[in-house]
Coordinates of C-alpha atoms and ligand atoms in Angstrom, one line a residue:
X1 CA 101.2 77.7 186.9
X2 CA 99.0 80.1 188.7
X3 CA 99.8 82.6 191.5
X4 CA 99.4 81.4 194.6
X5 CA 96.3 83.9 195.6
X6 CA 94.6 82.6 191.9
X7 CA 95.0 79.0 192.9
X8 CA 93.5 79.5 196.6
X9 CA 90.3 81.6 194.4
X10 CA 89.8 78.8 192.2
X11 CA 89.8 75.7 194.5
X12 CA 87.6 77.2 197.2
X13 CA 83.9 77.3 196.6
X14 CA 82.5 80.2 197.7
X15 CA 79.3 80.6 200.0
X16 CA 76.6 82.9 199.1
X17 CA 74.0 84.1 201.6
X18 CA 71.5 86.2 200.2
X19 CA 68.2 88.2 201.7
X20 CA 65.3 89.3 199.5
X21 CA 62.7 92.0 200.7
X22 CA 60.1 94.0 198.5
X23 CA 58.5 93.2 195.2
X24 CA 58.8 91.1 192.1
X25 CA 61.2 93.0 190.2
X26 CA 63.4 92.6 193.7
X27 CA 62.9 88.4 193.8
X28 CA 63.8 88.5 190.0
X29 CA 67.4 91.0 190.7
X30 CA 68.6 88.7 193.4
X31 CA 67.5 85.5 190.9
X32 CA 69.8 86.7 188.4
X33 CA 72.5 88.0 190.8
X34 CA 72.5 84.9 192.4
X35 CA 72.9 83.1 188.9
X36 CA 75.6 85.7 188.2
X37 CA 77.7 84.3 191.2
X38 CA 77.0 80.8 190.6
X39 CA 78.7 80.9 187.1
X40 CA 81.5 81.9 189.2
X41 CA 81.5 78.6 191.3
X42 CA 79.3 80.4 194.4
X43 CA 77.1 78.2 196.3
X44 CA 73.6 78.9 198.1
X45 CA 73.3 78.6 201.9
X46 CA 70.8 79.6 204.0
X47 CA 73.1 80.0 206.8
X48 CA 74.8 83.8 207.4
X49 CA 77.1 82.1 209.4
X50 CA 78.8 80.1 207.0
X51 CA 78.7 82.4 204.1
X52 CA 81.8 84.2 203.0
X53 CA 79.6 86.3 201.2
X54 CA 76.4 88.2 202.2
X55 CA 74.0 90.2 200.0
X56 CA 70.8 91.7 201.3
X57 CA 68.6 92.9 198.2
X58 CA 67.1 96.2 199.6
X59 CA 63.6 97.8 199.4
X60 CA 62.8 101.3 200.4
X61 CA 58.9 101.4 199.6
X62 CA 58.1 101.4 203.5
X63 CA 60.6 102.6 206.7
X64 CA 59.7 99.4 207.9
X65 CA 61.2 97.4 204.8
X66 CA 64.5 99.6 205.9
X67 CA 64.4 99.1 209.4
X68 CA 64.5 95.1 208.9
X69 CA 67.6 95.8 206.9
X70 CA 69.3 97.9 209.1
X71 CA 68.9 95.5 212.2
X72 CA 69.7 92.6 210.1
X73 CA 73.6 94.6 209.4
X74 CA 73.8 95.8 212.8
X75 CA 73.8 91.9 214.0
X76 CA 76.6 91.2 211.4
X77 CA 79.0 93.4 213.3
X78 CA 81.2 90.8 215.0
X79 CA 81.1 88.4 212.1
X80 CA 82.9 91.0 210.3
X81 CA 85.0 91.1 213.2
X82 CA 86.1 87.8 213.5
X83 CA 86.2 86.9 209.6
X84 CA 87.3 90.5 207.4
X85 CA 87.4 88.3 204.5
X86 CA 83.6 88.4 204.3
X87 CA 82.1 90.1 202.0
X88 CA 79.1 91.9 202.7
X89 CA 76.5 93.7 199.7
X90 CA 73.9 96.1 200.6
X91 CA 72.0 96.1 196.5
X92 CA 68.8 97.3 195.7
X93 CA 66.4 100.1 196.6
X94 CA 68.0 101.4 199.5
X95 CA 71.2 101.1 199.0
X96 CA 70.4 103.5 195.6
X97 CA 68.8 105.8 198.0
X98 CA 70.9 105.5 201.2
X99 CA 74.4 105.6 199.4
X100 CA 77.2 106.5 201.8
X101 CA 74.4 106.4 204.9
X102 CA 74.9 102.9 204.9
X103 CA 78.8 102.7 205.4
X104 CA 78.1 105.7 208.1
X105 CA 75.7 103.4 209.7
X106 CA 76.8 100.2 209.1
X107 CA 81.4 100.8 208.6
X108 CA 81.8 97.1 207.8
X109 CA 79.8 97.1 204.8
X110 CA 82.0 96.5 201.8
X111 CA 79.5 97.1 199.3
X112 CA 76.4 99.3 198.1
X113 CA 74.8 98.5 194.7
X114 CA 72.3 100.3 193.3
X115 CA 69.3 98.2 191.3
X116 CA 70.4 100.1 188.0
X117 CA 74.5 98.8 188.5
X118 CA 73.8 95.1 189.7
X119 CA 75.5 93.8 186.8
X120 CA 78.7 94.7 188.6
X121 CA 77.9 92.7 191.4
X122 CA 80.0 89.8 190.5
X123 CA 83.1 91.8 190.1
X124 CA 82.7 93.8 192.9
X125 CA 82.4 91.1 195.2
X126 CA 86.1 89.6 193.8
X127 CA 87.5 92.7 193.9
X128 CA 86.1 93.5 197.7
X129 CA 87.5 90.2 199.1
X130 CA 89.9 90.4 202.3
X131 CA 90.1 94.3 201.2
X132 CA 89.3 97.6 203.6
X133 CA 88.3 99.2 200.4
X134 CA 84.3 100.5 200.2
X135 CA 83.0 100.3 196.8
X136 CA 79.7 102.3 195.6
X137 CA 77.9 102.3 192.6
X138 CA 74.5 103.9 192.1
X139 CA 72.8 105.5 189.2
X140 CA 72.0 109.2 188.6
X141 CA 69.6 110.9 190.6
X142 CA 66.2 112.1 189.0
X143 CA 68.0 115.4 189.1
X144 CA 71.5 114.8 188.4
X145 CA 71.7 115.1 184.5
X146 CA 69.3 114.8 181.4
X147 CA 66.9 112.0 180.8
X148 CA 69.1 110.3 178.8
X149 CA 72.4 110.4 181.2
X150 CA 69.9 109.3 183.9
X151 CA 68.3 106.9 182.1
X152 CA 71.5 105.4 180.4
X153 CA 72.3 105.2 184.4
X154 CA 70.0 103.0 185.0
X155 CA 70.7 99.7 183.2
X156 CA 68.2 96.7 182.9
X157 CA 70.0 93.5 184.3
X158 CA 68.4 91.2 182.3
X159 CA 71.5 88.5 181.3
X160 CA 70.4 85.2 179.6
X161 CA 69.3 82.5 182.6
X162 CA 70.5 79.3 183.6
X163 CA 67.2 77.2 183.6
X164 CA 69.0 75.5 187.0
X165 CA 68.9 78.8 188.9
X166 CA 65.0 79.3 188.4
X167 CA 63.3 79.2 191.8
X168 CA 61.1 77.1 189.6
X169 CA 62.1 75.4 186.1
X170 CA 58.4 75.7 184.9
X171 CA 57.3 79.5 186.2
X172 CA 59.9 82.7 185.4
X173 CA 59.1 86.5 185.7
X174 CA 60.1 88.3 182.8
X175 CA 61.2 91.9 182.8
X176 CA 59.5 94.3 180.3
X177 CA 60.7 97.6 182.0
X178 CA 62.3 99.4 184.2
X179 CA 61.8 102.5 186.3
X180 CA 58.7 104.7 186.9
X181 CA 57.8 108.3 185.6
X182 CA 54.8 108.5 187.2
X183 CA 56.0 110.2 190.4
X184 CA 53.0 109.8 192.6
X185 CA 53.5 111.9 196.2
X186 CA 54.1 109.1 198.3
X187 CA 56.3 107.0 196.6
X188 CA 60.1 106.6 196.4
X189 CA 59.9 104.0 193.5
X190 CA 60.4 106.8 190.5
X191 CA 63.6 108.3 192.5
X192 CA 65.3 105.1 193.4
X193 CA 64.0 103.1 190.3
X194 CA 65.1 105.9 187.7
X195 CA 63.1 106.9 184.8
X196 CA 60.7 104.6 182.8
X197 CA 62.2 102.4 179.8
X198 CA 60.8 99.3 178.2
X199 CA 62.8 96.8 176.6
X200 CA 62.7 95.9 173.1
X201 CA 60.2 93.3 172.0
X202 CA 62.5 91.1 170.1
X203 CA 64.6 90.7 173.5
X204 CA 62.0 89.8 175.6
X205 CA 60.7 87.0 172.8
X206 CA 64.0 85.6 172.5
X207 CA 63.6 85.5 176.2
X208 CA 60.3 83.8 176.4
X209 CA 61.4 81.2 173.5
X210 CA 64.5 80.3 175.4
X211 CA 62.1 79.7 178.7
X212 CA 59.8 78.2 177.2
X213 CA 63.0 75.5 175.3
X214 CA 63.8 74.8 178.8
X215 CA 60.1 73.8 179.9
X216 CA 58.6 77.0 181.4
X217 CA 54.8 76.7 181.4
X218 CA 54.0 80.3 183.1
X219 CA 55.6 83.8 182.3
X220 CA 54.7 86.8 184.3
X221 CA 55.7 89.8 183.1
X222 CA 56.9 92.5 185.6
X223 CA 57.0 96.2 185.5
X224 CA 56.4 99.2 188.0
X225 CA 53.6 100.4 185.8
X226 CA 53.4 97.2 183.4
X227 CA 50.9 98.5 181.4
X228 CA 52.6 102.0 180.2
X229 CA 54.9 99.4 178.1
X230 CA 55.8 101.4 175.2
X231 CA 58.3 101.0 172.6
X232 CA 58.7 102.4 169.2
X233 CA 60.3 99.8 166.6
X234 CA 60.8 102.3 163.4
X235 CA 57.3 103.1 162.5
X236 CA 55.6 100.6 164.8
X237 CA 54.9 100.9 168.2
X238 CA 54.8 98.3 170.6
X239 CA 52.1 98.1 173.0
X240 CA 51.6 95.5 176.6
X241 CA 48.7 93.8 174.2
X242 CA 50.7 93.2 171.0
X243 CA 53.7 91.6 173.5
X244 CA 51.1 89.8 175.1
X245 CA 49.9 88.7 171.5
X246 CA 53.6 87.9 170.5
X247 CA 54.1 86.2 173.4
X248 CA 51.3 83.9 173.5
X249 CA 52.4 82.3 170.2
X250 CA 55.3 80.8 171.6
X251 CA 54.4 77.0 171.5
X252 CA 55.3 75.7 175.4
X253 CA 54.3 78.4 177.5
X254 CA 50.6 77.8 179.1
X255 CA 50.3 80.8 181.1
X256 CA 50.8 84.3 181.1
X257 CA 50.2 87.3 183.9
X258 CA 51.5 90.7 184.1
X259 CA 51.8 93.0 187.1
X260 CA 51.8 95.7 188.0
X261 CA 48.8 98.0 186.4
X262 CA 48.5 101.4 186.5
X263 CA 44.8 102.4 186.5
X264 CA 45.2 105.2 183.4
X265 CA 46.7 102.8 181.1
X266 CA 44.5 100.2 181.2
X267 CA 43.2 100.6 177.7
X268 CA 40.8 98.3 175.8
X269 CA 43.4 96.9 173.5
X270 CA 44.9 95.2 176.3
X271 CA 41.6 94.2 178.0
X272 CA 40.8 92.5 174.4
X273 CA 44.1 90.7 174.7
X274 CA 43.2 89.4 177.8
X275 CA 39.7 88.5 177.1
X276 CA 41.0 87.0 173.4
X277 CA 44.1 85.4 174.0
X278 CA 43.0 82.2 176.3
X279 CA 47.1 81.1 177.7
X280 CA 46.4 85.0 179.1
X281 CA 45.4 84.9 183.0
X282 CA 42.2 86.6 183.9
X283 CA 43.9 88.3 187.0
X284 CA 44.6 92.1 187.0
X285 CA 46.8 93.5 189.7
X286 CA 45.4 97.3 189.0
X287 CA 46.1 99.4 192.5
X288 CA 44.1 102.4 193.2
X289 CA 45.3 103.1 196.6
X290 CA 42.1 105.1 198.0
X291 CA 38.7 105.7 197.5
X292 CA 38.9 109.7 197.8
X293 CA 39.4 111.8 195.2
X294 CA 40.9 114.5 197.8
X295 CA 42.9 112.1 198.7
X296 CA 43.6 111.0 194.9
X297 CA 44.7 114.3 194.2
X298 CA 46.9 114.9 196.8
X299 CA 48.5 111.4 196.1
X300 CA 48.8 112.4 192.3
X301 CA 47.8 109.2 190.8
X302 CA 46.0 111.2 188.1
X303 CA 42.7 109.5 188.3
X304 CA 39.1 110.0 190.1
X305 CA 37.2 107.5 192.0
X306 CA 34.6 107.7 189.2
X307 CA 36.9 107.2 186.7
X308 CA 38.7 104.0 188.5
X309 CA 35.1 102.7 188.2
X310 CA 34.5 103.2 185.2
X311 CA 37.8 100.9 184.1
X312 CA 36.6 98.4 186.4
X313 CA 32.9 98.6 184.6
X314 CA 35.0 97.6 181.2
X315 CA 36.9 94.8 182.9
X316 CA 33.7 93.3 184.2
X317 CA 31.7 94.1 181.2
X318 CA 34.6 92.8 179.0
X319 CA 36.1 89.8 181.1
X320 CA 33.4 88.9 183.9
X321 CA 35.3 86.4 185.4
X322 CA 38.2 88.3 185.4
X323 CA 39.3 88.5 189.0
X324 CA 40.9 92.0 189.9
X325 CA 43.0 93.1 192.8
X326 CA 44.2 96.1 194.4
X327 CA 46.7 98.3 196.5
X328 CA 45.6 100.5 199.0
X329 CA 47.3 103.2 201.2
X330 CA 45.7 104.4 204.5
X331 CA 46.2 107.1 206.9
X332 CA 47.8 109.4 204.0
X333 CA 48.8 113.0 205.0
X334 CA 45.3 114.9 205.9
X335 CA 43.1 111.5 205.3
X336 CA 39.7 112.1 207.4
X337 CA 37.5 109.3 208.8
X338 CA 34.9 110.1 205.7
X339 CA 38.3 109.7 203.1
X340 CA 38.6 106.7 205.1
X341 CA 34.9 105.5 204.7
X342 CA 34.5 106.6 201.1
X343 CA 37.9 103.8 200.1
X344 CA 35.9 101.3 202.8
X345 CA 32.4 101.9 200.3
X346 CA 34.4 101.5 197.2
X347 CA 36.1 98.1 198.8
X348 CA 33.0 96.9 199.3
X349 CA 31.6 97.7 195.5
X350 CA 34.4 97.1 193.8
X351 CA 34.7 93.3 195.2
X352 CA 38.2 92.6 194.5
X353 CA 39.8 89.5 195.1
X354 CA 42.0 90.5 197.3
X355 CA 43.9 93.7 198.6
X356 CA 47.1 94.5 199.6
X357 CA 46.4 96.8 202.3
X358 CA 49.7 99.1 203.4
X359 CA 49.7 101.9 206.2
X360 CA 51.3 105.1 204.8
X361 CA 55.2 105.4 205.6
X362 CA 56.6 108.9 204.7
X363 CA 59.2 108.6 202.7
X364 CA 62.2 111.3 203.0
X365 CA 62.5 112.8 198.9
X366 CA 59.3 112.3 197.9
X367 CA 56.4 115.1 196.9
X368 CA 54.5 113.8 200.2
X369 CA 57.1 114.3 202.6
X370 CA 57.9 117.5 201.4
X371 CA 54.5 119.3 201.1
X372 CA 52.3 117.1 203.1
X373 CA 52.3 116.7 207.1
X374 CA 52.2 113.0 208.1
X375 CA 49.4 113.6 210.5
X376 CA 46.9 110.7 211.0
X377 CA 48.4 109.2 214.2
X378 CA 49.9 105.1 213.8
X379 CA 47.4 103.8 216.1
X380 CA 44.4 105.3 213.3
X381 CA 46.7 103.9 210.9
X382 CA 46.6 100.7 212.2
X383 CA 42.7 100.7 212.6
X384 CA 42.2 101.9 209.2
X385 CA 44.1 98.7 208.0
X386 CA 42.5 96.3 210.6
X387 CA 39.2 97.4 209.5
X388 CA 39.5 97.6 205.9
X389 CA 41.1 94.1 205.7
X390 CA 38.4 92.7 207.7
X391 CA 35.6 94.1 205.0
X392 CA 38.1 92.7 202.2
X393 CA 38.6 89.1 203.5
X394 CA 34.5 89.2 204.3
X395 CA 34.0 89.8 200.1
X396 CA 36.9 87.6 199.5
X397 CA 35.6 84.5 201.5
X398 CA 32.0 85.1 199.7
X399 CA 33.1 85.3 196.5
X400 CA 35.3 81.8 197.1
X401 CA 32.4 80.2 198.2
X402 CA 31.1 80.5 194.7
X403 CA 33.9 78.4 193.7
X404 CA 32.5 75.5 195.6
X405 CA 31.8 72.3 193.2
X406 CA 33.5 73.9 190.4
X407 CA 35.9 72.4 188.2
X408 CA 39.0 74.4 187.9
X409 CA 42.5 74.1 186.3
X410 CA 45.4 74.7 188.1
X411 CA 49.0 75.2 187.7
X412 CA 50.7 72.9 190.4
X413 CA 53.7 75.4 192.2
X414 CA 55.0 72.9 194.7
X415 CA 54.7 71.7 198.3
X416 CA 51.7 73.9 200.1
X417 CA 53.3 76.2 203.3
X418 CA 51.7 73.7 205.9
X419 CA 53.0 70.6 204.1
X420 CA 56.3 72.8 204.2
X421 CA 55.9 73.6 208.0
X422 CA 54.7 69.6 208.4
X423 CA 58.0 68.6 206.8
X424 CA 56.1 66.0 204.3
X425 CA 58.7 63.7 202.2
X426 CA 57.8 61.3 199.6
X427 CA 55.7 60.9 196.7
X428 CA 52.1 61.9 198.2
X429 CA 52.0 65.3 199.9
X430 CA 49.8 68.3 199.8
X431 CA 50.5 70.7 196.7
X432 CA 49.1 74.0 196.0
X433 CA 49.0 75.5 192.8
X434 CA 47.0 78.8 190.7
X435 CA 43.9 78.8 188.7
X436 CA 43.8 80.8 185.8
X437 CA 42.5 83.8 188.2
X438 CA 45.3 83.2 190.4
X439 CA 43.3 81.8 193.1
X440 CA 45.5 79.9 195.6
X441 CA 44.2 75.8 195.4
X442 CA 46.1 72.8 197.9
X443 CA 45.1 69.5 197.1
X444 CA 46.7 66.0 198.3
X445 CA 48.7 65.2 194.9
X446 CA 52.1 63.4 193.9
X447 CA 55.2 65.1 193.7
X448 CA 55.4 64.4 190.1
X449 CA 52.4 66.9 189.4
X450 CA 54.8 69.8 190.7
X451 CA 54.5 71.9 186.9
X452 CA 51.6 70.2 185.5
X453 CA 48.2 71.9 184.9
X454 CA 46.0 69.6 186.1
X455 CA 42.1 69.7 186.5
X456 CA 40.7 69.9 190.2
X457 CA 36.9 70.1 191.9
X458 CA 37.0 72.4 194.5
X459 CA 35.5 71.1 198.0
X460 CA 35.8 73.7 200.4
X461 CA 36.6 77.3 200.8
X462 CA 38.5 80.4 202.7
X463 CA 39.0 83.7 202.6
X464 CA 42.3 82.9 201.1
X465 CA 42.3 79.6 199.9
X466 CA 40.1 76.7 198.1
X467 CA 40.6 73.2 198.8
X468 CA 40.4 70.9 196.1
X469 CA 41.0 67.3 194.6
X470 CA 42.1 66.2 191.1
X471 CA 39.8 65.0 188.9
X472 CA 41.4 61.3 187.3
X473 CA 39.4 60.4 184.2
X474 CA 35.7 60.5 184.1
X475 CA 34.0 62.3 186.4
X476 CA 32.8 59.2 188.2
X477 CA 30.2 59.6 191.0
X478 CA 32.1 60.1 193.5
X479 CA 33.2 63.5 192.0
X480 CA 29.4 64.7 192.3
X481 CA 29.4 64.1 196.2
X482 CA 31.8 66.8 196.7
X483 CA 31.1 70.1 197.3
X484 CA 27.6 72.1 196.4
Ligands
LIG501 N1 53.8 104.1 202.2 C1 52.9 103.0 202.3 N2 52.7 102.3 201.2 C2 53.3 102.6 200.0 N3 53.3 102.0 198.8 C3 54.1 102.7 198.0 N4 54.7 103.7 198.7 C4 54.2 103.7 200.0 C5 54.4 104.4 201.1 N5 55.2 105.5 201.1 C6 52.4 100.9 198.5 C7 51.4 101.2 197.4 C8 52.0 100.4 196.2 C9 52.6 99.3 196.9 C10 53.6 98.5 196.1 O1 53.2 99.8 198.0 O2 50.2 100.7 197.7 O3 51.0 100.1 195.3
LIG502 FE1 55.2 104.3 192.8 FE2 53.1 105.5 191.6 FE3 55.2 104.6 190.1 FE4 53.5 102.8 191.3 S1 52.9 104.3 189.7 S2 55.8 102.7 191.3 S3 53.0 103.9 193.2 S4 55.2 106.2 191.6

């Protein structure tokens, strides 16, 4: 017979609440937490409230990201009050760079987990129930020890996945490393992330056979500077192109991506693979943050203006329908009106498909905080990223337009936000799926589309968005009248 205390653990069901902020590489951690928990009989709500157990997956890129958190733990206070046997997880970026700031700040936190130790999660949370106790576990800092102590500090949580637990059973992201060495000025990333490690090849096939076994179409492969993948296998070394190579001949999966590129390492190998291999989207995610080179430098990324150019010269010269996207950062310590112009001119040539456009937040540990002043006020910050959006969704709702009458294939995600919003059941609703250039398409479809890729004529067009139809059969007259 079991203890009393076993039997209570055993027969309750446990309620998992769980908040996600920041990148990829964050959604995937608190995927495979949450899998993690549910092997141990934890269920999903989306409901604080009735959760016994509360995890908030950190990010630390931006203040802002931080700030979110923080408020969202200072309005926990009474539930901790009035129910101690709830456990509550700070995991993630911040809570590797916050440490013991967050039990100073917020004293009913049970739990900070650092993205290199989540693979404790599961045990911490048992061992943290109905206790006073405040557990912490973080990796090494970038100073504390030698590469290898700090990198051994950092571990890859990267268990084998329940195909139930996917957000979706026929997309997965697929981890190929961890960590950053790259150390540009303004970013916390290398510090919280640790030090750059890929994994080995062999793991991350078995991975993508075992997806694609349980019917994943679409594998994107994730890393802080995805294209530095390196790693030696006795004499051979593994680049992103002969995984993406490997990968492709894995019968089942349709589609693969990759993100994020570093501008340096985009090398013609891999531009070949993409260009060669056809299950291989055309979509680069390759960030150059401004189009200064005084601002470059001062950044650190390692590369001129003239030089980012030149890579995107081989990608259209090698791939010209490849559609390319970008990062930017504006108001940067000491960034002038003409820095400001020169990233507005090279928007405007470069024509990517879209920009993520961020206003610079200093972060305290990083090169840029300590040498640079933060000194362009927020309201220029704020009209620097106003007006450079506004020339970026211009170029992006021209170069949709070109899409109009054209035949596309798409890989069907699920419902679209407004059918979402609209609260659409049954069979016929509007979907919205990717085409190979990871263009956004809604369409009316069928529920049983969700995971198919499916042809579809695109009829109209946005800055963000085409509209399109599936084509059924023939193209039968009516197909002709849509569109251009
Ligand atoms: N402030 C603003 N944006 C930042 N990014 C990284 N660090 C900062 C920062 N301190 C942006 C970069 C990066 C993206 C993920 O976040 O543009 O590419
Ligand atoms: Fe941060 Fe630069 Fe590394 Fe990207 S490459 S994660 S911006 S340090």
């Amino acid at each position: 017979m079991l203890p009393d205390e076993e039997r209570r653990d055993v027969s309750k069901t446990h309620k998992l609440y769980i908040e996600t902020v920041g990148c990829q590489m964050n959604m995937l951690d608190s995927e495979l937490v949450v899998a993690a928990l549910r092997k141990r009989g934890y269920e999903l709500t989306d409901s604080a409230k009735s959760a016994d157990t509360i995890l908030f997956n950190t990010c630390s890129v931006r203040q802002h990201a931080e700030d979110k958190i923080y408020s969202a733990l200072g309005r926990l206070k009474n539930a901790k009050q009035n129910h101690p046997d709830k456990v509550i997880g700070v995991i993630g970026c911040m809570a590797q760079k916050d440490q013991k700031l967050i039990f100073q700040r917020a004293p009913y936190v049970d739990l900070v987990v650092g993205p290199g130790q989540l693979h404790q999660v599961p045990d911490l949370i048992d061992a943290a129930r109905g206790k006073a106790e405040q557990r912490m576990e973080v990796s090494l800092g970038r100073r504390d020890g030698s590469r290898d102590e700090i990198s051994r500090s950092h571990e890859s949580f990267d268990p084998l996945r329940d195909p139930e637990m996917r957000p979706t059973p026929y997309q997965a992201y697929v981890r190929i490393m961890i960590g950053c060495d790259k150390f540009c000025t303004y970013c916390i990333v290398p510090s919280v992330r640790g030090p750059e490690q890929s994994r080995p090849p062999e793991h991350l096939l078995a991975e993508a056979r075992q997806l694609a076994a349980e019917g994943c179409k679409e594998i994107t492969l994730l890393g802080q500077t995805v294209n530095s993948y390196r790693y030696r296998d006795g004499a051979r070394i593994w680049r992103l192109s002969d995984l993406l190579n490997a990968i492709h001949d894995v019968d089942g999966i349709e589609r693969l991506k990759f993100v994020t590129n570093y501008p340096k390492d985009m090398t013609d190998d891999l531009l070949s693979a993409v260009r060669d291999l056809p299950k291989v989207s055309s979509y680069l995610h390759v960030p150059v943050q401004s189009g200064s080179n005084r601002m470059l430098e001062r950044m650190k990324r390692g590369y001129t203006v003239e030089e980012y150019r030149e890579m995107l010269d081989r990608i259209r010269q090698m791939i010209p329908e490849a559609a390319v996207t970008s990062d930017f950062i504006v108001g940067f310590c000491g960034e002038t009106d003409d820095d400001f112009q020169q990233t507005c001119d090279l928007v405007r040539a470069a024509r990517f498909k879209n920009s993520f456009i961020f206003k610079y937040s200093e972060r305290p540990g990083t090169k840029g905080a300590e040498r640079f002043a933060d000194d362009v006020p927020e309201e220029v910050k704020k009209q620097r990223n106003n007006e450079l959006l506004l020339i970026q969704n211009q170029i992006s709702e021209e170069d949709n337009l070109k899409f109009l009458g054209r035949h596309v294939e798409i890989l069907v995600e699920g419902p679209s936000k407004a059918s979402q919003q609209r609260g659409e059941e049954g069979p016929l609703l509007q979907l919205t799926g990717r085409t190979h250039c990871d263009r956004i398409v809604v369409f009316q479809g069928n529920q049983r589309q969700i995971g198919q890729i499916l042809p579809v004529i695109i009829f109209d067009t946005s800055a963000f968005t085409l509209h399109g139809e599936v084509v059924t059969g023939e193209a039968g007259p009516e197909l002709f009248s849509l569109g251009a």
